[in-house]
Amino acid sequence: MPLHRLTRITVAVPDVAATVPFYTDFGLEHLGEGRFATTDGAEQLELVARDHRGLIEIGVGCDDPDDLDKLSSHLTAARIEHRREPEAVIALDEASGVRVRIAIAPRYRQEPTPQPVANSPGSDRRVNQRADGAMRAAPVRPRRLGHVVVGSIDVARSEHLFVDVLGFKVSDAIRNVGKFVRCSTDHHNLMVAAAPARFLHHSSWQVDDVDEVGRAAAGMVAADPTRHVWGLGRHNVGGNFFWYLRDPAGNYAEYYSDLDIITEQLRWEPGEWGGRASQCAWAPPPPANFHLPDDVAELMMKGES
């Protein structure tokens, strides 16, 4: 596929200074002025001041100018307004309020994570040594940005732009909610979910393994219990371990590991999920307001509907 990764996001918050400590504690490197980097993705998050929270822009990587020319042609044919720059194509999904900036970008080069030795019934592989995950002490640093989930007031319109025009691939769907789509080999890089208002549900950040998910989230909650939203658990859709936390503006941020990978050579049949299986394989019960946070009604009144 000409698209190969999610490169960065721009997130609106009412108070940038009050939100910076959350993402610094989250393990992102603060570059100054509300800009943050991951270990493998360089700068991938920018916080900007707005009256209300939300996702302003997502960046998507492609390989070369030919890819941009093709995308521009597709947008023109679909009669979607856009801007062609020397190294980018920019379009707006009006239904979710998200600006999409597709730009030439290098592909990820990630060093593999050494796999801890584990014991299991009938297989005593770690003998006379303590568990690696229990002995780690270094701060957890997210490796890269994985995906975002946003609310759309017209899911069909949003999916037309991302899937039919820009070429995102459908991985799975949640009945009456929306589709998980990808612009890389990750199971999903984006979900645009049916909602009464435009809002950012969560951003998701890759860490090495489930121990890093647990260590990182436990440290965040120990520092401020109000940050906890939902976790630890494992999703059916995507297959990943997860733990969600809340930033001071109300945006959720997720640590994840062990996400499903889909290559162009592998036959993958998208499924449709519903009920509890669409939420998780196992986890504590999610809070009642997990899918529609309390401030969505307020966002509707502010004109995001």
PDB file of N, CA and C in Angstrom, residues 26-28 38-41 44 108-113 140-147 184-186 203-210 212-213 216 240-241 253-261:
ATOM      1  N   PHE A  26       3.763  10.072  31.179  1.00  0.00           N
ATOM      2  CA  PHE A  26       3.357   8.944  30.334  1.00  0.00           C
ATOM      3  C   PHE A  26       4.565   8.278  29.684  1.00  0.00           C
ATOM      4  N   GLY A  27       5.669   9.018  29.610  1.00  0.00           N
ATOM      5  CA  GLY A  27       6.898   8.448  29.069  1.00  0.00           C
ATOM      6  C   GLY A  27       7.349   9.055  27.759  1.00  0.00           C
ATOM      7  N   LEU A  28       6.576  10.027  27.238  1.00  0.00           N
ATOM      8  CA  LEU A  28       6.987  10.709  26.020  1.00  0.00           C
ATOM      9  C   LEU A  28       8.050  11.752  26.353  1.00  0.00           C
ATOM     10  N   THR A  38       8.502   9.964  20.666  1.00  0.00           N
ATOM     11  CA  THR A  38       8.648   8.583  21.118  1.00  0.00           C
ATOM     12  C   THR A  38      10.066   8.122  20.803  1.00  0.00           C
ATOM     13  N   THR A  39      10.436   6.945  21.281  1.00  0.00           N
ATOM     14  CA  THR A  39      11.805   6.472  21.053  1.00  0.00           C
ATOM     15  C   THR A  39      12.059   6.102  19.605  1.00  0.00           C
ATOM     16  N   ASP A  40      11.044   5.588  18.889  1.00  0.00           N
ATOM     17  CA  ASP A  40      11.237   5.111  17.526  1.00  0.00           C
ATOM     18  C   ASP A  40      10.571   5.979  16.465  1.00  0.00           C
ATOM     19  N   GLY A  41       9.713   6.908  16.872  1.00  0.00           N
ATOM     20  CA  GLY A  41       8.943   7.671  15.895  1.00  0.00           C
ATOM     21  C   GLY A  41       9.258   9.142  15.837  1.00  0.00           C
ATOM     22  N   GLN A  44       5.855  12.934  17.637  1.00  0.00           N
ATOM     23  CA  GLN A  44       4.606  12.314  17.222  1.00  0.00           C
ATOM     24  C   GLN A  44       3.365  12.913  17.879  1.00  0.00           C
ATOM     25  N   TYR A 108       9.208   3.025   9.491  1.00  0.00           N
ATOM     26  CA  TYR A 108       9.744   2.691  10.809  1.00  0.00           C
ATOM     27  C   TYR A 108      10.904   1.718  10.690  1.00  0.00           C
ATOM     28  N   ARG A 109      11.905   1.929  11.522  1.00  0.00           N
ATOM     29  CA  ARG A 109      12.994   0.975  11.676  1.00  0.00           C
ATOM     30  C   ARG A 109      13.101   0.681  13.174  1.00  0.00           C
ATOM     31  N   GLN A 110      12.446  -0.376  13.618  1.00  0.00           N
ATOM     32  CA  GLN A 110      12.404  -0.703  15.035  1.00  0.00           C
ATOM     33  C   GLN A 110      13.295  -1.889  15.348  1.00  0.00           C
ATOM     34  N   GLU A 111      14.137  -1.735  16.368  1.00  0.00           N
ATOM     35  CA  GLU A 111      14.939  -2.854  16.839  1.00  0.00           C
ATOM     36  C   GLU A 111      14.048  -3.809  17.626  1.00  0.00           C
ATOM     37  N   PRO A 112      14.159  -5.115  17.394  1.00  0.00           N
ATOM     38  CA  PRO A 112      13.326  -6.066  18.123  1.00  0.00           C
ATOM     39  C   PRO A 112      13.568  -6.004  19.630  1.00  0.00           C
ATOM     40  N   THR A 113      12.517  -6.242  20.378  1.00  0.00           N
ATOM     41  CA  THR A 113      12.613  -6.308  21.827  1.00  0.00           C
ATOM     42  C   THR A 113      13.052  -7.710  22.245  1.00  0.00           C
ATOM     43  N   VAL A 140       9.385   3.502  31.699  1.00  0.00           N
ATOM     44  CA  VAL A 140       8.818   2.989  30.457  1.00  0.00           C
ATOM     45  C   VAL A 140       8.710   4.131  29.450  1.00  0.00           C
ATOM     46  N   ARG A 141       9.210   3.887  28.235  1.00  0.00           N
ATOM     47  CA  ARG A 141       9.138   4.870  27.157  1.00  0.00           C
ATOM     48  C   ARG A 141       8.349   4.278  25.996  1.00  0.00           C
ATOM     49  N   PRO A 142       7.240   4.873  25.600  1.00  0.00           N
ATOM     50  CA  PRO A 142       6.526   4.379  24.419  1.00  0.00           C
ATOM     51  C   PRO A 142       7.428   4.344  23.195  1.00  0.00           C
ATOM     52  N   ARG A 143       7.316   3.259  22.432  1.00  0.00           N
ATOM     53  CA  ARG A 143       8.155   3.095  21.246  1.00  0.00           C
ATOM     54  C   ARG A 143       7.653   3.951  20.080  1.00  0.00           C
ATOM     55  N   ARG A 144       6.320   3.992  19.907  1.00  0.00           N
ATOM     56  CA  ARG A 144       5.766   4.771  18.800  1.00  0.00           C
ATOM     57  C   ARG A 144       4.264   4.963  18.982  1.00  0.00           C
ATOM     58  N   LEU A 145       3.721   5.898  18.209  1.00  0.00           N
ATOM     59  CA  LEU A 145       2.276   6.095  18.119  1.00  0.00           C
ATOM     60  C   LEU A 145       1.658   4.940  17.341  1.00  0.00           C
ATOM     61  N   GLY A 146       0.551   4.407  17.849  1.00  0.00           N
ATOM     62  CA  GLY A 146      -0.090   3.283  17.179  1.00  0.00           C
ATOM     63  C   GLY A 146      -1.363   3.652  16.446  1.00  0.00           C
ATOM     64  N   HIS A 147      -2.341   4.233  17.164  1.00  0.00           N
ATOM     65  CA  HIS A 147      -3.614   4.547  16.526  1.00  0.00           C
ATOM     66  C   HIS A 147      -4.364   5.612  17.297  1.00  0.00           C
ATOM     67  N   SER A 184      -1.053   0.828   7.673  1.00  0.00           N
ATOM     68  CA  SER A 184       0.226   0.152   7.887  1.00  0.00           C
ATOM     69  C   SER A 184      -0.079  -1.330   8.053  1.00  0.00           C
ATOM     70  N   THR A 185       0.881  -2.091   8.558  1.00  0.00           N
ATOM     71  CA  THR A 185       0.610  -3.499   8.847  1.00  0.00           C
ATOM     72  C   THR A 185       0.002  -3.702  10.230  1.00  0.00           C
ATOM     73  N   ASP A 186      -0.104  -2.650  11.034  1.00  0.00           N
ATOM     74  CA  ASP A 186      -0.823  -2.745  12.303  1.00  0.00           C
ATOM     75  C   ASP A 186      -2.284  -3.105  12.033  1.00  0.00           C
ATOM     76  N   SER A 203      -5.831   8.233  22.044  1.00  0.00           N
ATOM     77  CA  SER A 203      -4.624   7.926  21.281  1.00  0.00           C
ATOM     78  C   SER A 203      -3.985   6.709  21.927  1.00  0.00           C
ATOM     79  N   SER A 204      -3.217   5.945  21.146  1.00  0.00           N
ATOM     80  CA  SER A 204      -2.672   4.684  21.645  1.00  0.00           C
ATOM     81  C   SER A 204      -1.192   4.596  21.314  1.00  0.00           C
ATOM     82  N   TRP A 205      -0.406   4.119  22.295  1.00  0.00           N
ATOM     83  CA  TRP A 205       1.053   4.186  22.219  1.00  0.00           C
ATOM     84  C   TRP A 205       1.658   2.834  22.538  1.00  0.00           C
ATOM     85  N   GLN A 206       2.538   2.372  21.650  1.00  0.00           N
ATOM     86  CA  GLN A 206       3.124   1.038  21.755  1.00  0.00           C
ATOM     87  C   GLN A 206       4.242   0.992  22.803  1.00  0.00           C
ATOM     88  N   VAL A 207       4.187  -0.038  23.652  1.00  0.00           N
ATOM     89  CA  VAL A 207       5.299  -0.360  24.542  1.00  0.00           C
ATOM     90  C   VAL A 207       5.703  -1.810  24.288  1.00  0.00           C
ATOM     91  N   ASP A 208       6.783  -2.251  24.933  1.00  0.00           N
ATOM     92  CA  ASP A 208       7.401  -3.518  24.543  1.00  0.00           C
ATOM     93  C   ASP A 208       6.538  -4.750  24.797  1.00  0.00           C
ATOM     94  N   ASP A 209       5.907  -4.834  25.965  1.00  0.00           N
ATOM     95  CA  ASP A 209       5.164  -6.047  26.299  1.00  0.00           C
ATOM     96  C   ASP A 209       4.180  -5.744  27.407  1.00  0.00           C
ATOM     97  N   VAL A 210       3.464  -6.780  27.853  1.00  0.00           N
ATOM     98  CA  VAL A 210       2.403  -6.571  28.844  1.00  0.00           C
ATOM     99  C   VAL A 210       2.961  -6.083  30.176  1.00  0.00           C
ATOM    100  N   GLU A 212       5.389  -3.955  30.478  1.00  0.00           N
ATOM    101  CA  GLU A 212       5.562  -2.513  30.314  1.00  0.00           C
ATOM    102  C   GLU A 212       4.220  -1.788  30.365  1.00  0.00           C
ATOM    103  N   VAL A 213       3.167  -2.401  29.819  1.00  0.00           N
ATOM    104  CA  VAL A 213       1.830  -1.821  29.956  1.00  0.00           C
ATOM    105  C   VAL A 213       1.479  -1.668  31.428  1.00  0.00           C
ATOM    106  N   ALA A 216       3.963   0.838  33.403  1.00  0.00           N
ATOM    107  CA  ALA A 216       3.754   2.240  33.050  1.00  0.00           C
ATOM    108  C   ALA A 216       2.441   2.763  33.628  1.00  0.00           C
ATOM    109  N   ASN A 240      -4.625  -6.881  21.329  1.00  0.00           N
ATOM    110  CA  ASN A 240      -3.595  -6.264  22.167  1.00  0.00           C
ATOM    111  C   ASN A 240      -3.974  -6.187  23.641  1.00  0.00           C
ATOM    112  N   PHE A 241      -2.943  -6.200  24.484  1.00  0.00           N
ATOM    113  CA  PHE A 241      -3.096  -5.808  25.888  1.00  0.00           C
ATOM    114  C   PHE A 241      -3.321  -4.301  25.934  1.00  0.00           C
ATOM    115  N   ALA A 253      -5.578   8.208  26.830  1.00  0.00           N
ATOM    116  CA  ALA A 253      -4.326   7.743  26.231  1.00  0.00           C
ATOM    117  C   ALA A 253      -4.141   6.291  26.647  1.00  0.00           C
ATOM    118  N   GLU A 254      -3.819   5.431  25.696  1.00  0.00           N
ATOM    119  CA  GLU A 254      -3.732   3.985  25.917  1.00  0.00           C
ATOM    120  C   GLU A 254      -2.299   3.507  25.739  1.00  0.00           C
ATOM    121  N   TYR A 255      -1.825   2.698  26.689  1.00  0.00           N
ATOM    122  CA  TYR A 255      -0.634   1.885  26.462  1.00  0.00           C
ATOM    123  C   TYR A 255      -1.099   0.570  25.835  1.00  0.00           C
ATOM    124  N   TYR A 256      -0.367   0.091  24.827  1.00  0.00           N
ATOM    125  CA  TYR A 256      -0.721  -1.206  24.260  1.00  0.00           C
ATOM    126  C   TYR A 256       0.539  -1.991  23.916  1.00  0.00           C
ATOM    127  N   SER A 257       0.379  -3.314  23.841  1.00  0.00           N
ATOM    128  CA  SER A 257       1.425  -4.205  23.333  1.00  0.00           C
ATOM    129  C   SER A 257       0.767  -5.400  22.674  1.00  0.00           C
ATOM    130  N   ASP A 258       1.533  -6.084  21.826  1.00  0.00           N
ATOM    131  CA  ASP A 258       1.111  -7.326  21.179  1.00  0.00           C
ATOM    132  C   ASP A 258      -0.146  -7.141  20.328  1.00  0.00           C
ATOM    133  N   LEU A 259      -0.127  -6.134  19.455  1.00  0.00           N
ATOM    134  CA  LEU A 259      -1.228  -5.908  18.522  1.00  0.00           C
ATOM    135  C   LEU A 259      -1.113  -6.875  17.338  1.00  0.00           C
ATOM    136  N   ASP A 260      -2.268  -7.292  16.791  1.00  0.00           N
ATOM    137  CA  ASP A 260      -2.270  -8.103  15.576  1.00  0.00           C
ATOM    138  C   ASP A 260      -1.567  -7.357  14.444  1.00  0.00           C
ATOM    139  N   ILE A 261      -0.824  -8.089  13.625  1.00  0.00           N
ATOM    140  CA  ILE A 261      -0.152  -7.548  12.458  1.00  0.00           C
ATOM    141  C   ILE A 261      -0.753  -8.196  11.206  1.00  0.00           C
TER     142      ILE A 261
END
